[in-house]
mmCIF file of C-alpha atoms and ligand atoms in Angstrom:
data_model
loop_
_atom_site.group_PDB
_atom_site.id
_atom_site.type_symbol
_atom_site.label_atom_id
_atom_site.label_comp_id
_atom_site.label_asym_id
_atom_site.label_seq_id
_atom_site.Cartn_x
_atom_site.Cartn_y
_atom_site.Cartn_z
ATOM 1 C CA MET A 1 -6.324 -8.192 27.969
ATOM 2 C CA LYS A 2 -8.710 -10.920 26.758
ATOM 3 C CA LYS A 3 -11.618 -9.034 28.273
ATOM 4 C CA ILE A 4 -10.739 -5.886 26.309
ATOM 5 C CA VAL A 5 -10.572 -7.838 23.042
ATOM 6 C CA PHE A 6 -13.932 -9.480 23.767
ATOM 7 C CA VAL A 7 -15.610 -6.149 24.553
ATOM 8 C CA GLY A 8 -14.171 -4.670 21.354
ATOM 9 C CA VAL A 9 -15.490 -7.496 19.177
ATOM 10 C CA ALA A 10 -18.867 -7.433 20.921
ATOM 11 C CA ALA A 11 -19.152 -3.672 20.399
ATOM 12 C CA ALA A 12 -18.349 -4.109 16.708
ATOM 13 C CA LEU A 13 -21.018 -6.808 16.389
ATOM 14 C CA PHE A 14 -23.648 -4.672 18.079
ATOM 15 C CA THR A 15 -22.932 -1.610 15.966
ATOM 16 C CA GLY A 16 -22.498 -3.603 12.779
ATOM 17 C CA ALA A 17 -19.110 -1.964 12.259
ATOM 18 C CA ALA A 18 -16.493 -3.954 10.399
ATOM 19 C CA VAL A 19 -13.752 -5.326 12.609
ATOM 20 C CA ALA A 20 -10.500 -4.019 11.144
ATOM 21 C CA ALA A 21 -8.839 -7.064 9.735
ATOM 22 C CA PRO A 22 -5.697 -6.666 7.660
ATOM 23 C CA VAL A 23 -5.077 -9.585 5.314
ATOM 24 C CA GLN A 24 -1.668 -11.108 4.732
ATOM 25 C CA TRP A 25 -0.257 -11.987 1.333
ATOM 26 C CA ALA A 26 2.011 -15.032 1.367
ATOM 27 C CA GLY A 27 3.961 -13.604 -1.584
ATOM 28 C CA ASN A 28 5.882 -11.123 0.572
ATOM 29 C CA GLY A 29 4.462 -11.569 4.080
ATOM 30 C CA HIS A 30 3.030 -8.030 3.978
ATOM 31 C CA TRP A 31 -0.375 -7.128 5.384
ATOM 32 C CA TYR A 32 -3.005 -5.025 3.592
ATOM 33 C CA GLU A 33 -6.177 -3.310 4.644
ATOM 34 C CA TYR A 34 -8.829 -1.171 2.999
ATOM 35 C CA VAL A 35 -9.908 2.059 4.710
ATOM 36 C CA ALA A 36 -13.174 3.617 3.571
ATOM 37 C CA GLY A 37 -13.271 7.215 2.314
ATOM 38 C CA PRO A 38 -14.029 9.803 1.223
ATOM 39 C CA VAL A 39 -10.522 11.137 1.497
ATOM 40 C CA THR A 40 -8.071 13.043 -0.703
ATOM 41 C CA TRP A 41 -4.897 11.310 -1.873
ATOM 42 C CA ASP A 42 -2.851 13.373 0.575
ATOM 43 C CA GLY A 43 -5.311 12.476 3.322
ATOM 44 C CA ALA A 44 -4.846 8.828 2.418
ATOM 45 C CA LEU A 45 -1.044 9.228 2.426
ATOM 46 C CA SER A 46 -0.999 10.667 5.956
ATOM 47 C CA GLY A 47 -3.817 8.399 7.154
ATOM 48 C CA ALA A 48 -1.889 5.284 6.135
ATOM 49 C CA ALA A 49 1.298 6.624 7.750
ATOM 50 C CA SER A 50 -0.525 7.057 11.066
ATOM 51 C CA MET A 51 -1.525 3.395 11.207
ATOM 52 C CA SER A 52 0.398 0.319 12.313
ATOM 53 C CA HIS A 53 -0.118 -3.419 12.478
ATOM 54 C CA LEU A 54 1.907 -5.941 14.507
ATOM 55 C CA GLY A 55 4.494 -3.262 15.172
ATOM 56 C CA GLN A 56 4.962 -2.413 11.489
ATOM 57 C CA PRO A 57 4.247 1.111 10.254
ATOM 58 C CA GLY A 58 1.561 1.534 7.611
ATOM 59 C CA TYR A 59 2.030 3.223 4.252
ATOM 60 C CA LEU A 60 -0.159 3.922 1.258
ATOM 61 C CA ALA A 61 0.137 0.652 -0.671
ATOM 62 C CA THR A 62 2.701 0.104 -3.399
ATOM 63 C CA ILE A 63 1.858 -2.441 -6.107
ATOM 64 C CA THR A 64 5.144 -3.611 -7.554
ATOM 65 C CA SER A 65 4.335 -6.933 -9.240
ATOM 66 C CA GLU A 66 1.593 -8.702 -11.168
ATOM 67 C CA ALA A 67 1.269 -11.145 -8.259
ATOM 68 C CA GLU A 68 0.708 -8.328 -5.763
ATOM 69 C CA GLN A 69 -1.844 -6.732 -8.114
ATOM 70 C CA VAL A 70 -3.693 -10.057 -8.489
ATOM 71 C CA PHE A 71 -3.737 -10.582 -4.719
ATOM 72 C CA LEU A 72 -5.197 -7.109 -4.138
ATOM 73 C CA GLN A 73 -7.771 -7.572 -6.921
ATOM 74 C CA SER A 74 -8.977 -10.733 -5.203
ATOM 75 C CA GLN A 75 -9.935 -8.769 -2.074
ATOM 76 C CA GLY A 76 -12.938 -7.156 -3.774
ATOM 77 C CA TRP A 77 -12.237 -3.741 -2.287
ATOM 78 C CA SER A 78 -13.741 -0.571 -3.714
ATOM 79 C CA LEU A 79 -12.093 2.198 -5.680
ATOM 80 C CA SER A 80 -9.045 3.208 -3.691
ATOM 81 C CA TRP A 81 -5.991 5.401 -3.628
ATOM 82 C CA VAL A 82 -2.596 3.738 -3.617
ATOM 83 C CA GLY A 83 0.823 5.318 -3.119
ATOM 84 C CA GLY A 84 1.817 6.513 -6.611
ATOM 85 C CA SER A 85 1.975 10.040 -8.018
ATOM 86 C CA ASP A 86 3.503 12.077 -10.847
ATOM 87 C CA ARG A 87 2.974 15.466 -9.233
ATOM 88 C CA GLU A 88 6.742 15.988 -9.025
ATOM 89 C CA THR A 89 7.360 15.545 -12.774
ATOM 90 C CA GLU A 90 4.401 15.121 -15.124
ATOM 91 C CA GLY A 91 4.581 11.717 -16.817
ATOM 92 C CA VAL A 92 7.079 10.230 -14.364
ATOM 93 C CA TRP A 93 5.157 8.071 -11.906
ATOM 94 C CA LYS A 94 6.856 7.284 -8.618
ATOM 95 C CA TRP A 95 6.018 5.376 -5.493
ATOM 96 C CA ILE A 96 5.806 8.007 -2.769
ATOM 97 C CA ALA A 97 5.519 5.788 0.304
ATOM 98 C CA GLY A 98 6.833 2.541 1.768
ATOM 99 C CA PRO A 99 10.073 0.709 1.028
ATOM 100 C CA GLU A 100 9.896 1.807 -2.654
ATOM 101 C CA ALA A 101 9.494 5.524 -1.844
ATOM 102 C CA GLY A 102 11.189 7.639 -4.510
ATOM 103 C CA GLN A 103 11.366 4.851 -7.120
ATOM 104 C CA ALA A 104 9.913 5.640 -10.541
ATOM 105 C CA PHE A 105 7.696 2.814 -11.846
ATOM 106 C CA TRP A 106 6.545 4.362 -15.144
ATOM 107 C CA ASP A 107 8.167 7.039 -17.294
ATOM 108 C CA HIS A 108 6.300 8.493 -20.298
ATOM 109 C CA GLY A 109 4.949 5.157 -21.491
ATOM 110 C CA THR A 110 7.736 2.895 -20.306
ATOM 111 C CA THR A 111 7.073 0.615 -17.351
ATOM 112 C CA LEU A 112 10.133 0.549 -15.096
ATOM 113 C CA ILE A 113 8.941 -1.710 -12.266
ATOM 114 C CA TYR A 114 5.341 -2.761 -12.812
ATOM 115 C CA SER A 115 2.142 -1.027 -13.941
ATOM 116 C CA ALA A 116 -1.473 -2.037 -14.534
ATOM 117 C CA TRP A 117 -2.946 1.026 -16.209
ATOM 118 C CA GLY A 118 -6.403 0.821 -17.742
ATOM 119 C CA SER A 119 -6.770 1.397 -21.462
ATOM 120 C CA GLY A 120 -5.635 4.926 -22.389
ATOM 121 C CA GLU A 121 -4.364 5.702 -18.878
ATOM 122 C CA PRO A 122 -2.662 7.644 -17.496
ATOM 123 C CA ASN A 123 -4.249 10.471 -19.498
ATOM 124 C CA ASP A 124 -3.818 13.429 -17.105
ATOM 125 C CA TYR A 125 -7.421 14.326 -17.902
ATOM 126 C CA ASN A 126 -7.943 18.086 -18.003
ATOM 127 C CA GLY A 127 -4.306 18.463 -17.045
ATOM 128 C CA GLY A 128 -5.083 17.673 -13.446
ATOM 129 C CA GLU A 129 -4.615 13.991 -12.674
ATOM 130 C CA ASP A 130 -1.487 13.230 -10.686
ATOM 131 C CA TYR A 131 -2.579 10.536 -8.218
ATOM 132 C CA LEU A 132 -2.843 6.772 -8.511
ATOM 133 C CA GLN A 133 -6.202 5.072 -8.253
ATOM 134 C CA PHE A 134 -6.668 1.303 -7.986
ATOM 135 C CA ASN A 135 -9.804 -0.712 -8.829
ATOM 136 C CA TRP A 136 -10.894 1.714 -11.498
ATOM 137 C CA GLY A 137 -13.400 0.172 -13.890
ATOM 138 C CA GLY A 138 -13.890 3.012 -16.356
ATOM 139 C CA ASN A 139 -11.993 1.579 -19.319
ATOM 140 C CA GLY A 140 -10.783 -1.709 -20.609
ATOM 141 C CA PRO A 141 -11.418 -5.286 -19.583
ATOM 142 C CA ASN A 142 -9.696 -5.066 -16.195
ATOM 143 C CA VAL A 143 -12.023 -3.485 -13.635
ATOM 144 C CA ASN A 144 -9.154 -3.501 -11.153
ATOM 145 C CA ALA A 145 -6.972 -1.423 -13.453
ATOM 146 C CA TRP A 146 -5.078 1.716 -12.521
ATOM 147 C CA ASN A 147 -6.078 5.252 -13.381
ATOM 148 C CA ASP A 148 -4.503 8.629 -12.755
ATOM 149 C CA HIS A 149 -6.984 10.768 -10.904
ATOM 150 C CA GLY A 150 -7.452 14.219 -9.480
ATOM 151 C CA GLY A 151 -6.207 15.986 -6.399
ATOM 152 C CA PRO A 152 -7.413 19.020 -4.473
ATOM 153 C CA GLY A 153 -9.422 21.327 -6.720
ATOM 154 C CA SER A 154 -10.890 18.469 -8.698
ATOM 155 C CA SER A 155 -14.576 17.936 -7.986
ATOM 156 C CA TYR A 156 -14.381 14.159 -8.370
ATOM 157 C CA ALA A 157 -11.267 13.640 -6.333
ATOM 158 C CA TYR A 158 -12.598 12.524 -2.992
ATOM 159 C CA SER A 159 -14.868 9.554 -3.553
ATOM 160 C CA HIS A 160 -12.231 7.043 -2.559
ATOM 161 C CA GLY A 161 -11.040 4.864 0.222
ATOM 162 C CA TYR A 162 -7.425 3.731 0.296
ATOM 163 C CA VAL A 163 -5.265 0.657 0.747
ATOM 164 C CA VAL A 164 -2.740 0.517 3.601
ATOM 165 C CA GLU A 165 0.237 -1.837 3.375
ATOM 166 C CA TYR A 166 2.378 -3.029 6.284
ATOM 167 C CA GLY A 167 5.777 -4.632 5.829
ATOM 168 C CA GLY A 168 9.258 -4.198 4.453
ATOM 169 C CA VAL A 169 10.058 -0.857 6.093
ATOM 170 C CA VAL A 170 11.639 -1.688 9.460
ATOM 171 C CA PRO A 171 11.805 -4.933 11.417
ATOM 172 C CA GLU A 172 9.447 -5.279 14.333
ATOM 173 C CA PRO A 173 11.101 -4.440 17.658
ATOM 174 C CA GLU A 174 10.706 -8.052 18.804
ATOM 175 C CA THR A 175 12.213 -9.378 15.576
ATOM 176 C CA TYR A 176 15.066 -6.932 15.833
ATOM 177 C CA ALA A 177 15.774 -7.980 19.418
ATOM 178 C CA LEU A 178 15.756 -11.648 18.374
ATOM 179 C CA MET A 179 18.087 -10.839 15.494
ATOM 180 C CA LEU A 180 20.523 -9.068 17.825
ATOM 181 C CA ALA A 181 20.322 -11.975 20.282
ATOM 182 C CA GLY A 182 21.024 -14.348 17.384
ATOM 183 C CA LEU A 183 24.045 -12.308 16.295
ATOM 184 C CA GLY A 184 25.266 -12.300 19.885
ATOM 185 C CA ALA A 185 24.963 -16.082 20.067
ATOM 186 C CA LEU A 186 26.881 -16.422 16.774
ATOM 187 C CA GLY A 187 29.581 -14.169 18.167
ATOM 188 C CA ALA A 188 29.835 -16.347 21.287
ATOM 189 C CA VAL A 189 30.149 -19.478 19.120
ATOM 190 C CA ALA A 190 32.874 -17.813 17.050
ATOM 191 C CA ARG A 191 34.739 -16.785 20.178
ATOM 192 C CA ARG A 192 34.543 -20.301 21.603
ATOM 193 C CA ARG A 193 35.819 -21.773 18.320
ATOM 194 C CA LYS A 194 38.735 -19.371 18.272
ATOM 195 C CA ALA A 195 39.596 -20.234 21.850
ATOM 196 C CA ALA A 196 39.460 -23.973 21.179
HETATM 197 CA CA1 LIG B 1 3.872 -3.371 -1.992
HETATM 198 CA CA1 LIG B 2 -7.021 9.351 -15.889
#
Protein backbone atom coordinates (compact mmCIF):
# COMPACT_ATOMS: atom_id res chain seq x y z
CA MET A 1 0.00 0.00 0.00
CA LYS A 2 2.76 2.46 0.97
CA LYS A 3 4.71 1.48 -2.12
CA ILE A 4 1.75 2.30 -4.38
CA VAL A 5 1.34 5.73 -2.79
CA PHE A 6 5.07 6.44 -3.18
CA VAL A 7 5.07 5.42 -6.85
CA GLY A 8 2.02 7.61 -7.46
CA VAL A 9 3.62 10.68 -5.88
CA ALA A 10 6.91 10.05 -7.67
CA ALA A 11 5.12 9.73 -11.02
CA ALA A 12 3.31 13.02 -10.38
CA LEU A 13 6.61 14.73 -9.55
CA PHE A 14 8.29 13.44 -12.69
CA THR A 15 5.45 14.47 -14.97
CA GLY A 16 4.88 17.76 -13.20
CA ALA A 17 1.21 16.86 -12.78
CA ALA A 18 -0.59 18.28 -9.78
CA VAL A 19 -1.26 15.75 -7.06
CA ALA A 20 -5.02 15.84 -6.47
CA ALA A 21 -5.38 17.37 -3.08
CA PRO A 22 -8.83 18.27 -1.81
CA VAL A 23 -8.79 20.95 0.88
CA GLN A 24 -10.96 20.84 3.97
CA TRP A 25 -12.92 23.78 5.32
CA ALA A 26 -13.22 23.79 9.11
CA GLY A 27 -16.56 25.62 8.83
CA ASN A 28 -18.48 22.47 7.86
CA GLY A 29 -15.83 19.74 7.62
CA HIS A 30 -16.45 19.43 3.87
CA TRP A 31 -13.67 18.92 1.34
CA TYR A 32 -13.28 20.86 -1.92
CA GLU A 33 -11.21 20.42 -5.03
CA TYR A 34 -10.77 22.22 -8.32
CA VAL A 35 -10.84 20.20 -11.55
CA ALA A 36 -9.44 21.85 -14.66
CA GLY A 37 -11.58 22.20 -17.80
CA PRO A 38 -12.64 22.83 -20.43
CA VAL A 39 -15.96 21.23 -19.66
CA THR A 40 -19.64 22.10 -20.05
CA TRP A 41 -21.75 22.65 -16.93
CA ASP A 42 -23.45 19.30 -17.47
CA GLY A 43 -20.05 17.69 -17.92
CA ALA A 44 -18.98 19.24 -14.63
CA LEU A 45 -22.18 18.02 -12.93
CA SER A 46 -21.59 14.40 -13.97
CA GLY A 47 -17.82 14.65 -13.52
CA ALA A 48 -18.21 15.76 -9.90
CA ALA A 49 -20.77 13.01 -9.25
CA SER A 50 -18.30 10.37 -10.45
CA MET A 51 -15.68 11.40 -7.90
CA SER A 52 -15.30 10.53 -4.23
CA HIS A 53 -13.02 11.40 -1.35
CA LEU A 54 -12.63 9.52 1.95
CA GLY A 55 -15.73 7.51 1.11
CA GLN A 56 -17.89 10.59 0.49
CA PRO A 57 -19.50 11.12 -2.91
CA GLY A 58 -18.57 14.26 -4.83
CA TYR A 59 -21.01 16.83 -6.14
CA LEU A 60 -20.74 20.09 -8.03
CA ALA A 61 -20.11 22.56 -5.20
CA THR A 62 -22.89 24.45 -3.48
CA ILE A 63 -22.01 27.81 -1.90
CA THR A 64 -24.58 28.46 0.79
CA SER A 65 -22.96 31.03 3.08
CA GLU A 66 -20.65 34.04 3.02
CA ALA A 67 -18.12 32.02 5.03
CA GLU A 68 -18.11 29.21 2.46
CA GLN A 69 -17.75 31.76 -0.36
CA VAL A 70 -14.82 33.44 1.44
CA PHE A 71 -13.12 30.08 2.01
CA LEU A 72 -13.43 29.16 -1.67
CA GLN A 73 -12.21 32.60 -2.78
CA SER A 74 -9.08 32.11 -0.69
CA GLN A 75 -8.11 29.03 -2.73
CA GLY A 76 -7.15 31.11 -5.77
CA TRP A 77 -8.80 28.73 -8.21
CA SER A 78 -9.69 29.75 -11.75
CA LEU A 79 -13.07 30.44 -13.28
CA SER A 80 -15.22 27.46 -12.41
CA TRP A 81 -18.68 25.99 -12.62
CA VAL A 82 -20.55 25.37 -9.39
CA GLY A 83 -23.83 23.53 -8.87
CA GLY A 84 -26.50 26.19 -9.49
CA SER A 85 -28.87 26.62 -12.43
CA ASP A 86 -32.12 28.31 -13.45
CA ARG A 87 -32.74 26.18 -16.52
CA GLU A 88 -35.90 24.75 -14.93
CA THR A 89 -37.57 28.15 -14.38
CA GLU A 90 -35.91 31.29 -15.71
CA GLY A 91 -35.03 33.61 -12.82
CA VAL A 92 -35.37 30.95 -10.12
CA TRP A 93 -31.88 29.74 -9.23
CA LYS A 94 -31.61 26.38 -7.52
CA TRP A 95 -28.86 24.18 -6.23
CA ILE A 96 -28.94 21.10 -8.44
CA ALA A 97 -26.49 18.86 -6.59
CA GLY A 98 -25.41 17.88 -3.09
CA PRO A 99 -27.36 18.04 0.16
CA GLU A 100 -29.13 21.25 -1.02
CA ALA A 101 -30.31 19.74 -4.33
CA GLY A 102 -33.67 21.22 -5.31
CA GLN A 103 -33.44 24.24 -2.98
CA ALA A 104 -33.95 27.65 -4.57
CA PHE A 105 -31.32 30.17 -3.44
CA TRP A 106 -32.39 33.20 -5.50
CA ASP A 107 -35.78 34.09 -6.97
CA HIS A 108 -36.13 37.08 -9.33
CA GLY A 109 -33.89 39.37 -7.30
CA THR A 110 -34.55 37.98 -3.84
CA THR A 111 -31.82 35.97 -2.15
CA LEU A 112 -33.36 33.00 -0.36
CA ILE A 113 -30.26 31.26 1.03
CA TYR A 114 -27.11 33.07 -0.04
CA SER A 115 -25.85 34.65 -3.27
CA ALA A 116 -22.72 36.50 -4.39
CA TRP A 117 -23.67 37.77 -7.83
CA GLY A 118 -21.41 40.26 -9.58
CA SER A 119 -22.79 43.68 -10.42
CA GLY A 120 -25.75 43.37 -12.82
CA GLU A 121 -25.81 39.56 -12.64
CA PRO A 122 -27.59 37.33 -13.31
CA ASN A 123 -28.45 38.99 -16.63
CA ASP A 124 -29.33 35.95 -18.79
CA TYR A 125 -27.21 37.54 -21.51
CA ASN A 126 -28.66 36.90 -24.96
CA GLY A 127 -31.36 34.86 -23.29
CA GLY A 128 -29.02 31.94 -22.89
CA GLU A 129 -27.31 31.95 -19.50
CA ASP A 130 -28.67 29.36 -17.09
CA TYR A 131 -25.58 28.03 -15.30
CA LEU A 132 -23.66 29.26 -12.29
CA GLN A 133 -20.08 30.41 -12.65
CA PHE A 134 -17.78 31.18 -9.71
CA ASN A 135 -14.64 33.36 -9.73
CA TRP A 136 -15.96 35.59 -12.48
CA GLY A 137 -14.12 38.90 -12.62
CA GLY A 138 -16.04 40.66 -15.39
CA ASN A 139 -17.95 43.19 -13.29
CA GLY A 140 -17.79 44.80 -9.92
CA PRO A 141 -15.17 44.87 -7.20
CA ASN A 142 -15.37 41.17 -6.32
CA VAL A 143 -13.34 39.12 -8.79
CA ASN A 144 -14.68 35.98 -7.13
CA ALA A 145 -18.27 36.98 -7.81
CA TRP A 146 -20.94 34.82 -9.40
CA ASN A 147 -22.18 35.08 -12.95
CA ASP A 148 -24.83 33.25 -14.92
CA HIS A 149 -23.22 31.76 -17.98
CA GLY A 150 -23.99 29.77 -21.08
CA GLY A 151 -24.68 26.13 -21.77
CA PRO A 152 -24.47 23.99 -24.89
CA GLY A 153 -24.84 26.13 -28.01
CA SER A 154 -23.04 29.06 -26.47
CA SER A 155 -19.60 29.61 -27.97
CA TYR A 156 -18.07 30.80 -24.70
CA ALA A 157 -19.51 28.11 -22.51
CA TYR A 158 -16.67 25.67 -22.14
CA SER A 159 -13.65 27.56 -20.88
CA HIS A 160 -14.14 26.45 -17.30
CA GLY A 161 -12.99 24.03 -14.71
CA TYR A 162 -15.27 23.16 -11.81
CA VAL A 163 -15.31 22.83 -8.04
CA VAL A 164 -16.17 19.48 -6.45
CA GLU A 165 -17.47 19.36 -2.88
CA TYR A 166 -17.50 16.31 -0.60
CA GLY A 167 -19.57 16.11 2.56
CA GLY A 168 -23.05 16.26 4.00
CA VAL A 169 -24.69 13.72 1.69
CA VAL A 170 -24.28 10.33 3.38
CA PRO A 171 -22.10 9.23 6.29
CA GLU A 172 -18.98 7.30 5.44
CA PRO A 173 -19.45 3.54 5.76
CA GLU A 174 -16.96 3.44 8.64
CA THR A 175 -18.71 6.30 10.43
CA TYR A 176 -22.06 4.65 9.91
CA ALA A 177 -20.77 1.36 11.32
CA LEU A 178 -19.37 3.19 14.36
CA MET A 179 -22.68 4.98 14.81
CA LEU A 180 -24.59 1.69 14.72
CA ALA A 181 -22.10 0.16 17.17
CA GLY A 182 -22.59 3.19 19.42
CA LEU A 183 -26.38 2.83 19.28
CA GLY A 184 -26.00 -0.86 20.08
CA ALA A 185 -23.86 -0.05 23.11
CA LEU A 186 -26.45 2.52 24.29
CA GLY A 187 -29.15 -0.10 23.90
CA ALA A 188 -27.13 -2.55 26.00
CA VAL A 189 -26.67 0.10 28.72
CA ALA A 190 -30.40 0.82 28.69
CA ARG A 191 -31.21 -2.87 28.96
CA ARG A 192 -28.81 -3.30 31.88
CA ARG A 193 -30.34 -0.29 33.66
CA LYS A 194 -33.83 -1.67 33.20
CA ALA A 195 -32.75 -5.04 34.54
CA ALA A 196 -31.08 -3.50 37.59
CA1 LIG B 1 -21.61 23.62 0.14
CA1 LIG C 1 -24.37 36.72 -17.02
